[in-house]
Coordinates of C-alpha atoms and ligand atoms in Angstrom, one line a residue:
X117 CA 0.0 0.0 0.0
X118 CA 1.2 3.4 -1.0
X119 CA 0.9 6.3 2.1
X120 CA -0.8 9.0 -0.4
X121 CA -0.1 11.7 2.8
X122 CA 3.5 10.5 2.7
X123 CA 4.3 11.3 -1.3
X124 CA 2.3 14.7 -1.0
X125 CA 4.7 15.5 1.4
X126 CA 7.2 14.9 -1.4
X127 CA 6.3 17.6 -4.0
X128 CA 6.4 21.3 -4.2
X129 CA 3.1 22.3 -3.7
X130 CA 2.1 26.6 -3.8
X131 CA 1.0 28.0 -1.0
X132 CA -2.6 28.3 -1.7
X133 CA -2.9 26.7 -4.6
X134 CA -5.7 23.5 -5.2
X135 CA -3.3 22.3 -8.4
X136 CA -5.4 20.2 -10.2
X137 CA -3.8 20.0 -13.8
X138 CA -1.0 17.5 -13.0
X139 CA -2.4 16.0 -16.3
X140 CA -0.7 18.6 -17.9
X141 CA 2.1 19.2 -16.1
X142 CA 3.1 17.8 -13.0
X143 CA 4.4 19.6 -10.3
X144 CA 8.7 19.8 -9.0
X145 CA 9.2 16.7 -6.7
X146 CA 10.9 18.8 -3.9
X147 CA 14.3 16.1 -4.5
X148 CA 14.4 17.7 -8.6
X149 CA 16.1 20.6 -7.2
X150 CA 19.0 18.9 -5.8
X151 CA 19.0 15.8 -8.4
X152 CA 19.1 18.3 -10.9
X153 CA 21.3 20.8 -9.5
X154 CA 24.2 17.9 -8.8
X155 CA 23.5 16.6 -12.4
X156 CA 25.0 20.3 -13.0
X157 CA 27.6 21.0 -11.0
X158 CA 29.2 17.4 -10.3
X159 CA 28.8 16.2 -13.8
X160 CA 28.0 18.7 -16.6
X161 CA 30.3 21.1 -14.4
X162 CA 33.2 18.6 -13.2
X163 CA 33.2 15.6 -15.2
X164 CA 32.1 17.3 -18.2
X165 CA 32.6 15.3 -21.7
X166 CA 33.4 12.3 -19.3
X167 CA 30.4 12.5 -18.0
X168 CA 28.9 9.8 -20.9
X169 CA 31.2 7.0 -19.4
X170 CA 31.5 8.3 -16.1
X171 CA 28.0 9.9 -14.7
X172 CA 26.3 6.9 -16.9
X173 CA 24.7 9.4 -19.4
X174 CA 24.9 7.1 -22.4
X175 CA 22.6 4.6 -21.0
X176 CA 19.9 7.0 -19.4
X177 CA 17.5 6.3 -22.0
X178 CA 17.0 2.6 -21.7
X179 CA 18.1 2.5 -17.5
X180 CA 15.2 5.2 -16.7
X181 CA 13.3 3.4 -19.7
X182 CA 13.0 0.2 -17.6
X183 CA 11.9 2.0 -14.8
X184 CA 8.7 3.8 -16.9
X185 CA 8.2 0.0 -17.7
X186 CA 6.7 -1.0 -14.4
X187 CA 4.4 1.5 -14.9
X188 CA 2.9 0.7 -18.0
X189 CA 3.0 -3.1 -17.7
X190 CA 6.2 -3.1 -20.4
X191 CA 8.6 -5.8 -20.6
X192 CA 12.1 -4.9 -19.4
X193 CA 14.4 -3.4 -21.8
X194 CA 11.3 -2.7 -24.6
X195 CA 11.0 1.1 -23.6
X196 CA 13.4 3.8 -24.7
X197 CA 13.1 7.8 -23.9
X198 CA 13.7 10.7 -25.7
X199 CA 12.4 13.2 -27.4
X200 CA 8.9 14.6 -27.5
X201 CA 6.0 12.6 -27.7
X202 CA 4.9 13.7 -31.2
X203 CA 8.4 12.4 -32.5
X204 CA 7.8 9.2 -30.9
X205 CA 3.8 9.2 -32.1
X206 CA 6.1 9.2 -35.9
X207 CA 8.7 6.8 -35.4
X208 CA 6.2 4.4 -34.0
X209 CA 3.5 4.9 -36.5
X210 CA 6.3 4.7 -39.0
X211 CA 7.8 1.2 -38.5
X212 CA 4.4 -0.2 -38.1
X213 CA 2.4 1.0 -41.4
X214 CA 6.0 -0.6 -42.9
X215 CA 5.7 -3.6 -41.0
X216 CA 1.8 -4.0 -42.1
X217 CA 2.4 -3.7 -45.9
X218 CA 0.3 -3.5 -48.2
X219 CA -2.0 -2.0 -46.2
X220 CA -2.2 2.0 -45.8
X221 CA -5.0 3.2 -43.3
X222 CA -4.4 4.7 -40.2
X223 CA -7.4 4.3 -38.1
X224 CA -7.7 7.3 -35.1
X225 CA -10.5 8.7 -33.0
X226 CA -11.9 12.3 -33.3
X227 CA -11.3 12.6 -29.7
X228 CA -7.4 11.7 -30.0
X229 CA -5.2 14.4 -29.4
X230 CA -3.9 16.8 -32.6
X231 CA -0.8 16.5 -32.4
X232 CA -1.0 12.8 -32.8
X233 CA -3.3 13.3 -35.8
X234 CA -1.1 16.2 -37.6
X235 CA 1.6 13.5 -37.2
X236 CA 0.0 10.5 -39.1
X237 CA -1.3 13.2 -41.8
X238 CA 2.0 14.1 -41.9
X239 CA 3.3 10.8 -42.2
X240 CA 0.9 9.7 -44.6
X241 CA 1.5 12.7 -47.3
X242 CA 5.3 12.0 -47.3
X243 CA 4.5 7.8 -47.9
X244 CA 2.3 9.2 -50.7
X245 CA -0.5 7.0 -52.7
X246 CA -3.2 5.4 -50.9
X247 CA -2.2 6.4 -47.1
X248 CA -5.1 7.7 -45.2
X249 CA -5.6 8.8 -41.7
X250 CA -9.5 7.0 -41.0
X251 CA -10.9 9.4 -37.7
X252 CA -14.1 7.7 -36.2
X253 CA -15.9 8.5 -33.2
X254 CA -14.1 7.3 -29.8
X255 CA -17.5 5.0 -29.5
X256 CA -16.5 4.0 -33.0
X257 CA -13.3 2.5 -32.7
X258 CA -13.5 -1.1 -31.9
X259 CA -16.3 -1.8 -35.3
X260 CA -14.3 0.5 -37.6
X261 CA -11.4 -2.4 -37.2
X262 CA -11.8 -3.9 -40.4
X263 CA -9.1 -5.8 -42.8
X264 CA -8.5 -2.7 -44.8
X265 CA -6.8 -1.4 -41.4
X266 CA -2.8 -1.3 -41.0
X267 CA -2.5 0.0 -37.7
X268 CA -4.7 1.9 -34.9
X269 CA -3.6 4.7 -33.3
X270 CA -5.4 5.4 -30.4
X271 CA -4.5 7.6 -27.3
X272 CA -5.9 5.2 -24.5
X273 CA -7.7 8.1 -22.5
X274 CA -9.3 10.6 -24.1
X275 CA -7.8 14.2 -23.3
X276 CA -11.0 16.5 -23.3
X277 CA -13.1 13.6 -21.6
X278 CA -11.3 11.2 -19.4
X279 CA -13.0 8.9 -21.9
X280 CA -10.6 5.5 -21.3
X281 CA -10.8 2.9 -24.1
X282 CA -10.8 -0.7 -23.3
X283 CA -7.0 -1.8 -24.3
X284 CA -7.3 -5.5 -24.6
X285 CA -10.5 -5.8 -26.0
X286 CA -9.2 -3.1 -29.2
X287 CA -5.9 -4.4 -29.4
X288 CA -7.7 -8.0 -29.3
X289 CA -9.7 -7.2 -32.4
X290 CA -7.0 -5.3 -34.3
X291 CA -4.9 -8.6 -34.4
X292 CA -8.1 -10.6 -35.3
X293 CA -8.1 -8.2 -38.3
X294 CA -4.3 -8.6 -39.0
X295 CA -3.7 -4.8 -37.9
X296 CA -1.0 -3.8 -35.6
X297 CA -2.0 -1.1 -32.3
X298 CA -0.1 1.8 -31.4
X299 CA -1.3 2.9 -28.0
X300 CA -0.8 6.8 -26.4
X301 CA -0.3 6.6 -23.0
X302 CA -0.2 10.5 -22.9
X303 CA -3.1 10.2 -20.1
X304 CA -2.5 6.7 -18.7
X305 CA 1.3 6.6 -17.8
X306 CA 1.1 7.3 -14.0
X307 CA -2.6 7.7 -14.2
X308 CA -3.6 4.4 -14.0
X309 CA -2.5 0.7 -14.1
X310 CA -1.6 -0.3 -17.8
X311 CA -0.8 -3.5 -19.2
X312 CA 1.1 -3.7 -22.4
X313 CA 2.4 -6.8 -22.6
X314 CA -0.7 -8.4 -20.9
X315 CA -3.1 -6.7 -23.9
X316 CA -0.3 -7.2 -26.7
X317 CA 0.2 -4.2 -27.2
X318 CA 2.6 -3.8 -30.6
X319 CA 3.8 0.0 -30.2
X320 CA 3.2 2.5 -26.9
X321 CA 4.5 5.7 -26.1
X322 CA 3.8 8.5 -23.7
X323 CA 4.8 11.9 -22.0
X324 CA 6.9 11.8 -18.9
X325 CA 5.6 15.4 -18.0
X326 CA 2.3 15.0 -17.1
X327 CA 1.7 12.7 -14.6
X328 CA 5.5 11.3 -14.2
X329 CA 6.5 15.2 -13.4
X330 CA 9.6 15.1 -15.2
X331 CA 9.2 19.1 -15.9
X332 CA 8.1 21.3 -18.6
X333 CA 10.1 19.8 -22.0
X334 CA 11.0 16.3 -20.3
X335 CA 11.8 13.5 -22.5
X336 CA 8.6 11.1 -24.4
X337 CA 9.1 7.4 -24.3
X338 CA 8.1 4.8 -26.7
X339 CA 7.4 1.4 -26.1
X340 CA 8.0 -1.7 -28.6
X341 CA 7.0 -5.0 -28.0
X342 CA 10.0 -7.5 -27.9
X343 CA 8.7 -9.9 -30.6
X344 CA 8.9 -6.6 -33.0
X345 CA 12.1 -5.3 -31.9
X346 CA 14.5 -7.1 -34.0
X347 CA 11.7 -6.1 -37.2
X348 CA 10.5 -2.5 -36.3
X349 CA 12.9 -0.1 -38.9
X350 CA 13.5 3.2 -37.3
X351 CA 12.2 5.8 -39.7
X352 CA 14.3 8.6 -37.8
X353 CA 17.5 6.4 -38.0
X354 CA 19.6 8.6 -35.8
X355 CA 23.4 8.2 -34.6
X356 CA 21.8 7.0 -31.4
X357 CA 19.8 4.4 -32.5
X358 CA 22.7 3.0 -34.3
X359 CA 24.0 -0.4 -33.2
X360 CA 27.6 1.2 -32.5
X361 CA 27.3 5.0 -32.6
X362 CA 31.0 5.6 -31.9
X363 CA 31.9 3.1 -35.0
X364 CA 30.8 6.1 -36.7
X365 CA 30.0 4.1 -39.6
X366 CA 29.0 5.5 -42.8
X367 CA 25.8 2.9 -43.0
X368 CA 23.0 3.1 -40.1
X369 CA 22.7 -0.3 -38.7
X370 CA 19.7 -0.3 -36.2
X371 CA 20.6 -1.3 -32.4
X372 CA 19.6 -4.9 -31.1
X373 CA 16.2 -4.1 -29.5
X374 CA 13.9 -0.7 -28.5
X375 CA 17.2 1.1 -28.5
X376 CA 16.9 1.7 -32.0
X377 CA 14.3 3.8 -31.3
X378 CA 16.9 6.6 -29.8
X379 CA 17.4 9.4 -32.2
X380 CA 19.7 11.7 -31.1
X381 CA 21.8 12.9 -27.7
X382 CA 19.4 12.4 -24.7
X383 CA 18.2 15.0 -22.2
X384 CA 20.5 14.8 -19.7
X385 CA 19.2 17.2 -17.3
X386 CA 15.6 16.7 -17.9
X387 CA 16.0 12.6 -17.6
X388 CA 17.9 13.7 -13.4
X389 CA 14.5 15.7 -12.7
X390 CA 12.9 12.3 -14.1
X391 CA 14.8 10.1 -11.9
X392 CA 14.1 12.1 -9.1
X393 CA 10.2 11.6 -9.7
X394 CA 10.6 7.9 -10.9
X395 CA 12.7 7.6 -6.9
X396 CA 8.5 8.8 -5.6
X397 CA 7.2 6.3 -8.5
X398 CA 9.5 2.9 -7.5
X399 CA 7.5 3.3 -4.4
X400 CA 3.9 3.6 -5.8
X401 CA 1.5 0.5 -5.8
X402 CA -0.5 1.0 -9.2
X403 CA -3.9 -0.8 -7.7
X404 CA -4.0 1.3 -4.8
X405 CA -3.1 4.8 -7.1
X406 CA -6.2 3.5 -9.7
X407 CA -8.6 3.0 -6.2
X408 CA -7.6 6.2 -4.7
X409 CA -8.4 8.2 -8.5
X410 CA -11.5 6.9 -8.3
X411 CA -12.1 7.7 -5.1
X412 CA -10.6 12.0 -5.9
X413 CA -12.8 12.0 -9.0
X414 CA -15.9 10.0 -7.3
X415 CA -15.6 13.1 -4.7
X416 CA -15.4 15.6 -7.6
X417 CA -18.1 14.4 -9.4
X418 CA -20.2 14.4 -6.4
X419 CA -19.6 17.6 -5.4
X420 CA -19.9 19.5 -8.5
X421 CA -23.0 18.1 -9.4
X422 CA -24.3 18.8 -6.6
X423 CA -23.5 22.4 -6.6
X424 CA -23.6 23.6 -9.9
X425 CA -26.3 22.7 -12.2
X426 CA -25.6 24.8 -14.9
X427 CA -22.3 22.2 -15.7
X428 CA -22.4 19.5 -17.7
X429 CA -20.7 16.1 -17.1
X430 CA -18.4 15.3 -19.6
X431 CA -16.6 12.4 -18.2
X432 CA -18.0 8.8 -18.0
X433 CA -19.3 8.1 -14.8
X434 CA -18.5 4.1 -15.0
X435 CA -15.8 3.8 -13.7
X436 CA -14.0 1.2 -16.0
X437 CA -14.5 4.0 -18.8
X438 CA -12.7 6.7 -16.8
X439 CA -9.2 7.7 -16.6
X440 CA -7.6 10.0 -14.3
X441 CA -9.4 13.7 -14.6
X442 CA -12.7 14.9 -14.7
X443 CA -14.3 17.5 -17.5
X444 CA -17.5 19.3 -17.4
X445 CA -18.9 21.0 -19.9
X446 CA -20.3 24.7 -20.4
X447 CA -20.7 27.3 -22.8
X448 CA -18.6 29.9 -21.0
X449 CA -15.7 27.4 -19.7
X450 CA -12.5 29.3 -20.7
X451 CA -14.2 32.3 -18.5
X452 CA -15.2 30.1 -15.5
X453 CA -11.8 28.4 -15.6
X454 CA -10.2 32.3 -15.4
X455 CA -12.3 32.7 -12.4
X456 CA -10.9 29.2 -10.9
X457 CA -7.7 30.0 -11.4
X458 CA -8.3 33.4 -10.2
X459 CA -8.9 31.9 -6.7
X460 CA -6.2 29.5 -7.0
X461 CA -7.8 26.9 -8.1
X462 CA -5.4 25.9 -11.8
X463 CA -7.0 23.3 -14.0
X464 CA -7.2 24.1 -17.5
X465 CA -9.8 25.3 -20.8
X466 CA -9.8 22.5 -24.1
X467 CA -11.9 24.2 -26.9
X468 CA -14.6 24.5 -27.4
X469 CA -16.3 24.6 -24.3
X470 CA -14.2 21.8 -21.6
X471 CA -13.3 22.8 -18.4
X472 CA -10.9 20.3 -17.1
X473 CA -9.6 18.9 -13.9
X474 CA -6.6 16.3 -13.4
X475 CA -6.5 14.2 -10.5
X476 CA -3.6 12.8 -9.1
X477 CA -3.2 10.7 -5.9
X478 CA 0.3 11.2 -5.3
X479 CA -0.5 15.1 -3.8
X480 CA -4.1 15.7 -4.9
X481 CA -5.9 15.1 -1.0
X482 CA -9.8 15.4 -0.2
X483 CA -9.3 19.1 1.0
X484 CA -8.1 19.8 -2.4
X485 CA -11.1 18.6 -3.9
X486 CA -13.7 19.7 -1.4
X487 CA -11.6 23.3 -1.8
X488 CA -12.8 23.0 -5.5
X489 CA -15.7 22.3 -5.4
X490 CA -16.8 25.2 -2.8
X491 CA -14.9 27.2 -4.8
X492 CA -16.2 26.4 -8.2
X493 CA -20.1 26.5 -6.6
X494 CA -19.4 29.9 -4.9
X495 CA -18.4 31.1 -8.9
X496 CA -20.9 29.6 -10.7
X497 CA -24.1 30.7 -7.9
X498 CA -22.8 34.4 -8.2
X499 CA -21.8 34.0 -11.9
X500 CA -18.4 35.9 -11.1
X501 CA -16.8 34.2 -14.1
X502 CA -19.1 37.0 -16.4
X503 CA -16.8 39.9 -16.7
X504 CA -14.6 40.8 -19.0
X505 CA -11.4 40.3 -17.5
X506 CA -11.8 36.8 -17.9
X507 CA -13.1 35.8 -21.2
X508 CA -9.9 37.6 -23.3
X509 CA -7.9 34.4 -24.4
X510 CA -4.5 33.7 -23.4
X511 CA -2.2 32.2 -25.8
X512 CA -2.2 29.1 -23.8
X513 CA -5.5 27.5 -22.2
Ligands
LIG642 C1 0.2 16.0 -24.3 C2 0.0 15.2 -25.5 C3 0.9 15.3 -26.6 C4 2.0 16.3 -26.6 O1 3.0 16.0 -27.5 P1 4.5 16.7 -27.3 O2 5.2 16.3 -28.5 O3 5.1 16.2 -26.0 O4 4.2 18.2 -27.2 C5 0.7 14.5 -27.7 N1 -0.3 13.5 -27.7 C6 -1.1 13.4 -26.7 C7 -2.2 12.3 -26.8 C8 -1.0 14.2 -25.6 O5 -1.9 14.1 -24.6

């Protein structure tokens, strides 16, 4: 059993502030400061170029890799980190449309996020003839599987909704069908228990700064299953991902396993702030995080409903269909969400009319939420979200 009072204890919380948008970015784990600040002085500062042998930089990306893996159900040694997750959303939608030839369709849902979307229309343009990006409805997604169907791409939970797809049963009917499954764990890494290897999952990748509160620009992660490692061609074959970069051969010869999936040199200060979170994670037990979300968003749910009519419930209430946050909808929700975060209460606006909450057992307590919800009822009785002030958009919501 994980002591939630015990790892709030562990972050850098505001004075103040009921921070409910770890789902975006999670907050500085109090140890960051002084991981990342010996990172600098002790090896960038002392050790400097040595630092790849000596401080164990080289092999960050698949040491911190295994330790994401617990998380997400992953095999040991079959996740590698680096760049940002839109890279990884390419490289892994790249090797698999090669690996499902002839086929060409890329089957998403409408509520997957854009980026993820931009990147297989990308992707498909630049393969040329006959590749198509297929966008159904989330509800859609496990009878739009059909043989036509290279590989899905679907971002488990759903980041306007908390809507959480059923894993095994999609990735179940994608191989019936002969397609592959790229799963997004954007939402799910940290958020809840996921099991890749139990569901078959072929490709994964994921954020680390959401819920694993690596920081603002920390390193993506992509997941390949082992039985595809030795097949998957990297499409970004970078010096990295090479099987001996400092052979510095003329020809790119992919590494043995998910390490061919590195691109280029590895964030070396951002991966210390991860390590310092992934020392809080190592300790986490992922059933009792899933029972206590429940619990946070139960209470939220609750509470808002009764207090605010006017909002409208955008997030499954069953709780096998529900991530990790909760949404509401309502006409004026970038103002209302000014107002929130007016009174110190930060979650964040998704067009066009989402107000969204992220809940997140490691430092999110009942207070928090019950602070929320009086808050949120005290705005919407005396409608002090209707001025001005707060319905001029900021660049970002
Ligand atoms: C947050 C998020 C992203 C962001 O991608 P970056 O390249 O890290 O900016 C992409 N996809 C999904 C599903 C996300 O939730």
């Amino acid at each position: 059993m994980t002591d939630f009072a015990q790892t709030r204890a562990l972050f850098h919380l505001p004075e103040g502030m009921v921070y409910l948008d770890g789902n975006s970015l999670g907050p500085l784990p109090k140890a960051a400061v002084e991981r990342v600040a010996r990172t600098v002085r002790d090896e960038w500062g002392d050790m400097l170029i040595t630092g790849w042998n000596k401080a164990g930089w080289m092999d960050k990306p698949m040491n911190v890799g295994n330790r994401i893996a617990r998380l997400i159900g992953a095999e040991k040694d079959s996740v590698a980190m680096g760049d940002t997750l839109s890279i990884k959303v390419y490289q892994a939608l790249a090797s698999a449309l090669e690996m499902n030839r002839p086929r060409k369709v890329v089957l998403s849902d409408s509520g997957n996020f854009p980026s993820d979307l931009y990147m297989a229309q990308g992707l498909c343009k630049t393969l040329g003839e006959g590749y198509e990006l297929r966008v159904v409805a989330p509800e859609e997604v496990l009878d739009a599987i059909d043989d036509t169907v290279a590989v899905t791409m679907i971002t488990e939970v759903d980041y306007r909704t908390g809507r959480k797809h059923d894993m095994a049963a999609i990735t179940a009917r994608a191989h019936a069908k002969g397609a592959l499954t790229i799963w997004d764990l954007a939402h799910s890494a940290g958020a809840l228990p996921v099991e890749l290897a139990k569901a078959g999952a072929d490709f994964a990748c994921g954020c680390s700064y959401k819920y694993l509160n690596s920081g603002p620009g920390g390193p993506a992660f992509i997941y390949v299953a082992p039985r595809h490692q030795e097949r998957a061609r990297p499409a970004l074959s970078g010096w990295q991902g090479h099987d001996a970069p400092f052979a510095f051969d003329l020809d790119y010869r992919p590494a043995r396993g998910a390490e061919r999936m590195r691109v280029g040199t590895p964030p070396i200060l951002q991966l210390a702030a991860l390590e310092a979170s992934l020392d809080i994670w190592d300790q986490v037990d992922m059933a009792a995080l899933r029972t206590r979300s429940l619990q946070l968003t139960d209470l939220f749910i609750t509470g808002v409903e009764a207090t605010c009519p006017s909002l409208t419930l955008a997030t499954p209430r069953d709780h096998a269909l529900r991530g990790s946050q909760v949404s509401f909808r309502h006409p004026e929700g970038y103002a209302i969400m000014q107002a929130l975060i007016s009174k110190g209460v930060i979650g964040d606006f998704r067009a066009p009319d989402i107000i969204r909450f992220g809940f997140t057992p490691l430092y999110t307590s009942d207070a928090d939420v019950t602070k929320a919800v009086d808050i949120l009822a005290e705005i919407m009785a005396n409608s002090l979200w209707d001025i001005p002030e707060f319905k001029t958009r900021k660049k970002v919501t």
